[in-house]
N, C-alpha and C. Protein backbone atom coordinates (compact mmCIF):
# COMPACT_ATOMS: atom_id res chain seq x y z
N MET A 1 -45.08 95.69 28.29
CA MET A 1 -44.13 95.24 29.30
C MET A 1 -44.86 94.62 30.48
N SER A 2 -44.35 93.54 30.96
CA SER A 2 -44.85 92.93 32.17
C SER A 2 -44.33 93.70 33.37
N ASP A 3 -45.00 93.57 34.52
CA ASP A 3 -44.50 94.26 35.71
C ASP A 3 -43.50 93.40 36.48
N ARG A 4 -43.13 92.26 35.93
CA ARG A 4 -42.18 91.35 36.57
C ARG A 4 -40.80 91.56 35.97
N ALA A 5 -39.80 91.68 36.82
CA ALA A 5 -38.43 91.84 36.34
C ALA A 5 -37.90 90.52 35.81
N ASP A 6 -37.10 90.61 34.77
CA ASP A 6 -36.48 89.43 34.19
C ASP A 6 -35.14 89.17 34.89
N SER A 7 -34.57 88.00 34.66
CA SER A 7 -33.28 87.66 35.25
C SER A 7 -32.15 88.18 34.37
N LEU A 8 -32.25 89.42 33.99
CA LEU A 8 -31.26 90.08 33.14
C LEU A 8 -30.72 91.29 33.89
N VAL A 9 -29.40 91.43 33.86
CA VAL A 9 -28.75 92.61 34.40
C VAL A 9 -27.99 93.26 33.26
N LEU A 10 -28.29 94.53 33.00
CA LEU A 10 -27.62 95.28 31.94
C LEU A 10 -26.49 96.09 32.52
N LEU A 11 -25.34 96.05 31.87
CA LEU A 11 -24.19 96.86 32.24
C LEU A 11 -24.02 97.92 31.16
N VAL A 12 -24.25 99.17 31.53
CA VAL A 12 -24.28 100.25 30.55
C VAL A 12 -23.01 101.10 30.67
N GLY A 13 -22.25 101.13 29.58
CA GLY A 13 -21.05 101.95 29.54
C GLY A 13 -19.96 101.51 30.50
N CYS A 14 -19.96 100.24 30.87
CA CYS A 14 -18.98 99.73 31.85
C CYS A 14 -17.72 99.26 31.12
N PRO A 15 -16.56 99.46 31.75
CA PRO A 15 -15.31 98.99 31.14
C PRO A 15 -15.26 97.47 31.03
N GLU A 16 -14.45 96.99 30.10
CA GLU A 16 -14.38 95.55 29.82
C GLU A 16 -14.04 94.72 31.05
N GLY A 17 -13.13 95.20 31.87
CA GLY A 17 -12.74 94.45 33.07
C GLY A 17 -13.90 94.27 34.02
N LEU A 18 -14.72 95.29 34.16
CA LEU A 18 -15.89 95.22 35.03
C LEU A 18 -16.92 94.24 34.45
N VAL A 19 -17.13 94.31 33.16
CA VAL A 19 -18.06 93.39 32.49
C VAL A 19 -17.58 91.95 32.68
N ALA A 20 -16.28 91.72 32.55
CA ALA A 20 -15.73 90.37 32.73
C ALA A 20 -15.97 89.87 34.15
N THR A 21 -15.81 90.73 35.14
CA THR A 21 -16.05 90.34 36.53
C THR A 21 -17.50 89.93 36.72
N TRP A 22 -18.44 90.74 36.23
CA TRP A 22 -19.86 90.44 36.39
C TRP A 22 -20.23 89.16 35.64
N ARG A 23 -19.69 88.96 34.46
CA ARG A 23 -19.99 87.74 33.71
C ARG A 23 -19.42 86.51 34.40
N ASP A 24 -18.25 86.66 35.01
CA ASP A 24 -17.65 85.56 35.74
C ASP A 24 -18.55 85.12 36.89
N VAL A 25 -19.07 86.09 37.63
CA VAL A 25 -19.98 85.78 38.74
C VAL A 25 -21.28 85.17 38.20
N ALA A 26 -21.78 85.70 37.10
CA ALA A 26 -23.06 85.24 36.54
C ALA A 26 -23.00 83.81 36.01
N GLU A 27 -21.81 83.34 35.69
CA GLU A 27 -21.69 81.98 35.13
C GLU A 27 -22.26 80.92 36.05
N ARG A 28 -22.16 81.11 37.36
CA ARG A 28 -22.65 80.09 38.29
C ARG A 28 -24.10 80.31 38.70
N LEU A 29 -24.70 81.37 38.20
CA LEU A 29 -26.08 81.69 38.54
C LEU A 29 -26.95 81.67 37.29
N SER A 30 -28.23 81.62 37.45
CA SER A 30 -29.16 81.64 36.31
C SER A 30 -29.55 83.06 35.95
N VAL A 31 -28.54 83.89 35.75
CA VAL A 31 -28.77 85.31 35.45
C VAL A 31 -27.93 85.66 34.23
N THR A 32 -28.50 86.44 33.34
CA THR A 32 -27.80 86.89 32.16
C THR A 32 -27.27 88.29 32.39
N VAL A 33 -26.01 88.50 32.06
CA VAL A 33 -25.39 89.82 32.13
C VAL A 33 -25.11 90.24 30.70
N GLN A 34 -25.57 91.43 30.35
CA GLN A 34 -25.39 91.92 28.99
C GLN A 34 -24.83 93.33 29.04
N ALA A 35 -23.73 93.56 28.34
CA ALA A 35 -23.17 94.90 28.22
C ALA A 35 -23.86 95.61 27.06
N CYS A 36 -24.15 96.89 27.25
CA CYS A 36 -24.81 97.65 26.18
C CYS A 36 -24.51 99.13 26.33
N GLU A 37 -24.91 99.87 25.34
CA GLU A 37 -24.80 101.33 25.35
C GLU A 37 -26.16 101.92 25.69
N PRO A 38 -26.21 103.17 26.14
CA PRO A 38 -27.50 103.79 26.50
C PRO A 38 -28.54 103.76 25.38
N SER A 39 -28.11 103.78 24.13
CA SER A 39 -29.06 103.78 23.01
C SER A 39 -29.95 102.54 23.03
N VAL A 40 -29.45 101.43 23.52
CA VAL A 40 -30.24 100.19 23.61
C VAL A 40 -31.42 100.39 24.55
N LEU A 41 -31.24 101.18 25.59
CA LEU A 41 -32.29 101.38 26.58
C LEU A 41 -33.50 102.11 26.01
N ARG A 42 -33.30 102.91 24.99
CA ARG A 42 -34.40 103.67 24.38
C ARG A 42 -35.41 102.77 23.68
N ARG A 43 -34.99 101.57 23.29
CA ARG A 43 -35.87 100.66 22.55
C ARG A 43 -36.91 100.00 23.43
N GLY A 44 -36.65 99.95 24.73
CA GLY A 44 -37.58 99.29 25.64
C GLY A 44 -37.33 97.79 25.70
N PHE A 45 -38.12 97.13 26.53
CA PHE A 45 -37.91 95.71 26.78
C PHE A 45 -39.26 95.01 26.85
N ARG A 46 -39.26 93.75 26.44
CA ARG A 46 -40.47 92.93 26.56
C ARG A 46 -40.81 92.79 28.04
N ARG A 47 -39.79 92.47 28.83
CA ARG A 47 -39.89 92.47 30.29
C ARG A 47 -38.73 93.30 30.80
N PRO A 48 -38.94 94.06 31.85
CA PRO A 48 -37.85 94.90 32.33
C PRO A 48 -36.72 94.07 32.94
N PRO A 49 -35.48 94.55 32.80
CA PRO A 49 -34.37 93.83 33.44
C PRO A 49 -34.46 93.95 34.96
N PHE A 50 -33.81 93.03 35.65
CA PHE A 50 -33.77 93.09 37.11
C PHE A 50 -33.04 94.34 37.57
N ALA A 51 -31.91 94.64 36.92
CA ALA A 51 -31.12 95.81 37.31
C ALA A 51 -30.38 96.37 36.10
N ILE A 52 -30.11 97.65 36.19
CA ILE A 52 -29.26 98.34 35.22
C ILE A 52 -28.08 98.89 36.02
N VAL A 53 -26.89 98.45 35.65
CA VAL A 53 -25.66 98.93 36.28
C VAL A 53 -25.03 99.91 35.30
N VAL A 54 -24.80 101.12 35.76
CA VAL A 54 -24.31 102.16 34.86
C VAL A 54 -23.17 102.93 35.51
N MET A 55 -22.21 103.28 34.70
CA MET A 55 -21.13 104.15 35.18
C MET A 55 -21.71 105.55 35.38
N GLU A 56 -21.26 106.21 36.42
CA GLU A 56 -21.80 107.52 36.79
C GLU A 56 -21.72 108.53 35.65
N ASP A 57 -20.64 108.54 34.88
CA ASP A 57 -20.53 109.49 33.78
C ASP A 57 -21.58 109.22 32.70
N GLN A 58 -21.89 107.96 32.45
CA GLN A 58 -22.95 107.62 31.50
C GLN A 58 -24.31 108.06 32.03
N TYR A 59 -24.53 107.85 33.32
CA TYR A 59 -25.79 108.27 33.93
C TYR A 59 -25.96 109.79 33.82
N ARG A 60 -24.93 110.53 34.17
CA ARG A 60 -25.02 112.00 34.13
C ARG A 60 -25.26 112.53 32.72
N ALA A 61 -24.79 111.80 31.70
CA ALA A 61 -24.97 112.25 30.32
C ALA A 61 -26.43 112.15 29.88
N GLU A 62 -27.17 111.15 30.39
CA GLU A 62 -28.56 110.95 29.98
C GLU A 62 -29.39 110.40 31.14
N PRO A 63 -29.54 111.16 32.23
CA PRO A 63 -30.26 110.62 33.39
C PRO A 63 -31.72 110.27 33.09
N GLY A 64 -32.35 110.96 32.18
CA GLY A 64 -33.75 110.72 31.88
C GLY A 64 -34.03 109.31 31.41
N ILE A 65 -33.15 108.75 30.60
CA ILE A 65 -33.33 107.38 30.11
C ILE A 65 -33.37 106.41 31.28
N PHE A 66 -32.42 106.54 32.17
CA PHE A 66 -32.32 105.61 33.30
C PHE A 66 -33.46 105.81 34.29
N ASP A 67 -33.79 107.07 34.56
CA ASP A 67 -34.85 107.35 35.52
C ASP A 67 -36.21 106.87 35.02
N THR A 68 -36.44 106.97 33.72
CA THR A 68 -37.70 106.49 33.14
C THR A 68 -37.83 104.98 33.31
N LEU A 69 -36.76 104.25 33.06
CA LEU A 69 -36.81 102.79 33.14
C LEU A 69 -36.90 102.27 34.57
N THR A 70 -36.37 103.02 35.51
CA THR A 70 -36.32 102.52 36.88
C THR A 70 -37.30 103.21 37.82
N GLY A 71 -37.90 104.29 37.38
CA GLY A 71 -38.76 105.08 38.27
C GLY A 71 -40.05 104.41 38.66
N ASP A 72 -40.72 103.73 37.74
CA ASP A 72 -42.04 103.17 38.01
C ASP A 72 -42.06 101.65 38.13
N GLY A 73 -40.98 101.01 37.71
CA GLY A 73 -41.04 99.56 37.63
C GLY A 73 -40.15 98.85 38.61
N PRO A 74 -40.01 97.55 38.37
CA PRO A 74 -39.25 96.71 39.28
C PRO A 74 -37.73 96.77 39.05
N THR A 75 -37.29 97.49 38.03
CA THR A 75 -35.86 97.53 37.72
C THR A 75 -35.11 98.42 38.70
N SER A 76 -34.00 97.90 39.22
CA SER A 76 -33.14 98.68 40.11
C SER A 76 -32.02 99.33 39.31
N LEU A 77 -31.58 100.50 39.77
CA LEU A 77 -30.48 101.20 39.14
C LEU A 77 -29.29 101.20 40.08
N VAL A 78 -28.15 100.75 39.58
CA VAL A 78 -26.90 100.74 40.34
C VAL A 78 -25.93 101.65 39.62
N ARG A 79 -25.57 102.76 40.26
CA ARG A 79 -24.66 103.74 39.65
C ARG A 79 -23.27 103.55 40.25
N LEU A 80 -22.27 103.41 39.36
CA LEU A 80 -20.90 103.16 39.79
C LEU A 80 -19.99 104.32 39.43
N GLU A 81 -19.20 104.75 40.39
CA GLU A 81 -18.17 105.76 40.15
C GLU A 81 -16.95 105.05 39.57
N SER A 82 -16.22 105.74 38.71
CA SER A 82 -14.94 105.20 38.26
C SER A 82 -13.99 105.20 39.44
N ALA A 83 -13.19 104.17 39.55
CA ALA A 83 -12.26 104.06 40.67
C ALA A 83 -11.13 105.08 40.51
N PRO A 84 -10.73 105.71 41.60
CA PRO A 84 -9.60 106.64 41.53
C PRO A 84 -8.33 105.92 41.07
N ALA A 85 -7.49 106.60 40.34
CA ALA A 85 -6.27 106.00 39.80
C ALA A 85 -5.37 105.45 40.89
N GLU A 86 -5.38 106.07 42.07
CA GLU A 86 -4.49 105.63 43.14
C GLU A 86 -5.02 104.43 43.93
N SER A 87 -6.25 104.00 43.68
CA SER A 87 -6.79 102.87 44.44
C SER A 87 -6.19 101.56 43.94
N ALA A 88 -6.07 100.61 44.86
CA ALA A 88 -5.45 99.32 44.56
C ALA A 88 -6.35 98.48 43.66
N PRO A 89 -5.81 97.97 42.55
CA PRO A 89 -6.63 97.16 41.62
C PRO A 89 -7.25 95.93 42.29
N ASP A 90 -6.52 95.28 43.19
CA ASP A 90 -7.07 94.10 43.86
C ASP A 90 -8.28 94.47 44.72
N ALA A 91 -8.20 95.62 45.39
CA ALA A 91 -9.32 96.07 46.22
C ALA A 91 -10.52 96.42 45.34
N GLN A 92 -10.27 97.04 44.20
CA GLN A 92 -11.35 97.36 43.26
C GLN A 92 -12.03 96.09 42.77
N GLU A 93 -11.22 95.12 42.37
CA GLU A 93 -11.75 93.85 41.87
C GLU A 93 -12.58 93.16 42.94
N SER A 94 -12.09 93.14 44.15
CA SER A 94 -12.80 92.51 45.26
C SER A 94 -14.13 93.20 45.53
N ALA A 95 -14.12 94.52 45.55
CA ALA A 95 -15.35 95.28 45.79
C ALA A 95 -16.35 95.06 44.67
N GLN A 96 -15.89 95.05 43.43
CA GLN A 96 -16.79 94.83 42.30
C GLN A 96 -17.36 93.42 42.32
N ARG A 97 -16.55 92.44 42.70
CA ARG A 97 -17.03 91.06 42.77
C ARG A 97 -18.11 90.92 43.84
N LEU A 98 -17.91 91.56 45.01
CA LEU A 98 -18.92 91.52 46.07
C LEU A 98 -20.22 92.16 45.62
N LEU A 99 -20.14 93.30 44.94
CA LEU A 99 -21.34 93.96 44.44
C LEU A 99 -22.03 93.10 43.40
N ALA A 100 -21.26 92.54 42.48
CA ALA A 100 -21.83 91.68 41.44
C ALA A 100 -22.54 90.48 42.07
N GLU A 101 -21.90 89.85 43.05
CA GLU A 101 -22.52 88.71 43.71
C GLU A 101 -23.83 89.09 44.39
N ALA A 102 -23.86 90.22 45.06
CA ALA A 102 -25.08 90.65 45.75
C ALA A 102 -26.22 90.90 44.76
N VAL A 103 -25.94 91.64 43.70
CA VAL A 103 -26.98 91.97 42.73
C VAL A 103 -27.44 90.72 41.98
N LEU A 104 -26.49 89.92 41.52
CA LEU A 104 -26.84 88.75 40.72
C LEU A 104 -27.53 87.66 41.55
N GLU A 105 -27.13 87.50 42.81
CA GLU A 105 -27.82 86.53 43.66
C GLU A 105 -29.25 86.98 43.94
N ALA A 106 -29.47 88.29 44.10
CA ALA A 106 -30.83 88.79 44.28
C ALA A 106 -31.66 88.54 43.02
N ALA A 107 -31.07 88.73 41.85
CA ALA A 107 -31.77 88.46 40.59
C ALA A 107 -32.12 86.98 40.48
N GLN A 108 -31.19 86.12 40.87
CA GLN A 108 -31.45 84.69 40.81
C GLN A 108 -32.57 84.30 41.77
N GLU A 109 -32.57 84.84 42.98
CA GLU A 109 -33.62 84.54 43.95
C GLU A 109 -34.98 84.97 43.42
N LEU A 110 -35.05 86.14 42.80
CA LEU A 110 -36.32 86.61 42.23
C LEU A 110 -36.78 85.67 41.13
N THR A 111 -35.85 85.26 40.27
CA THR A 111 -36.18 84.34 39.19
C THR A 111 -36.71 83.02 39.72
N GLU A 112 -36.05 82.50 40.75
CA GLU A 112 -36.49 81.23 41.35
C GLU A 112 -37.84 81.36 42.02
N SER A 113 -38.10 82.47 42.70
CA SER A 113 -39.41 82.64 43.35
C SER A 113 -40.49 82.84 42.30
N ASN A 114 -40.19 83.53 41.20
CA ASN A 114 -41.15 83.68 40.12
C ASN A 114 -41.46 82.34 39.47
N ALA A 115 -40.43 81.52 39.30
CA ALA A 115 -40.63 80.20 38.69
C ALA A 115 -41.51 79.33 39.58
N ALA A 116 -41.32 79.43 40.89
CA ALA A 116 -42.15 78.65 41.83
C ALA A 116 -43.58 79.14 41.84
N SER A 117 -43.78 80.44 41.61
CA SER A 117 -45.12 81.03 41.62
C SER A 117 -45.91 80.70 40.36
N PHE A 118 -45.17 80.50 39.24
CA PHE A 118 -45.81 80.25 37.95
C PHE A 118 -45.34 78.94 37.38
N PRO A 119 -45.81 77.82 37.93
CA PRO A 119 -45.36 76.52 37.40
C PRO A 119 -45.76 76.39 35.94
N GLY A 120 -44.88 75.80 35.19
CA GLY A 120 -45.19 75.78 33.79
C GLY A 120 -44.94 74.53 33.15
């Protein structure tokens, strides 16, 4: 594994609506969003992803997998709580879109700075 993060953000155990929101934001950026299950994380990566976004219940089920991948390297871990049933769907969507934009724009900036550092 390289010590440089890739322009990949993994969504682990996230509901379809959340994945759709992140993919919608990623369409305008040079960042790949991939939904996966925790078992995929055990295989490792050629280059580590920029971030792993995980639902809190998935994290609590297997914290060691996530902590191993994010503890020593450049990968960030974003843990999400499930929204309470009484919360407004529009507010949830807005909050998730803001979070997705922040994480994905940071991934894009890293990718662009890496590309400038390593002309090819």
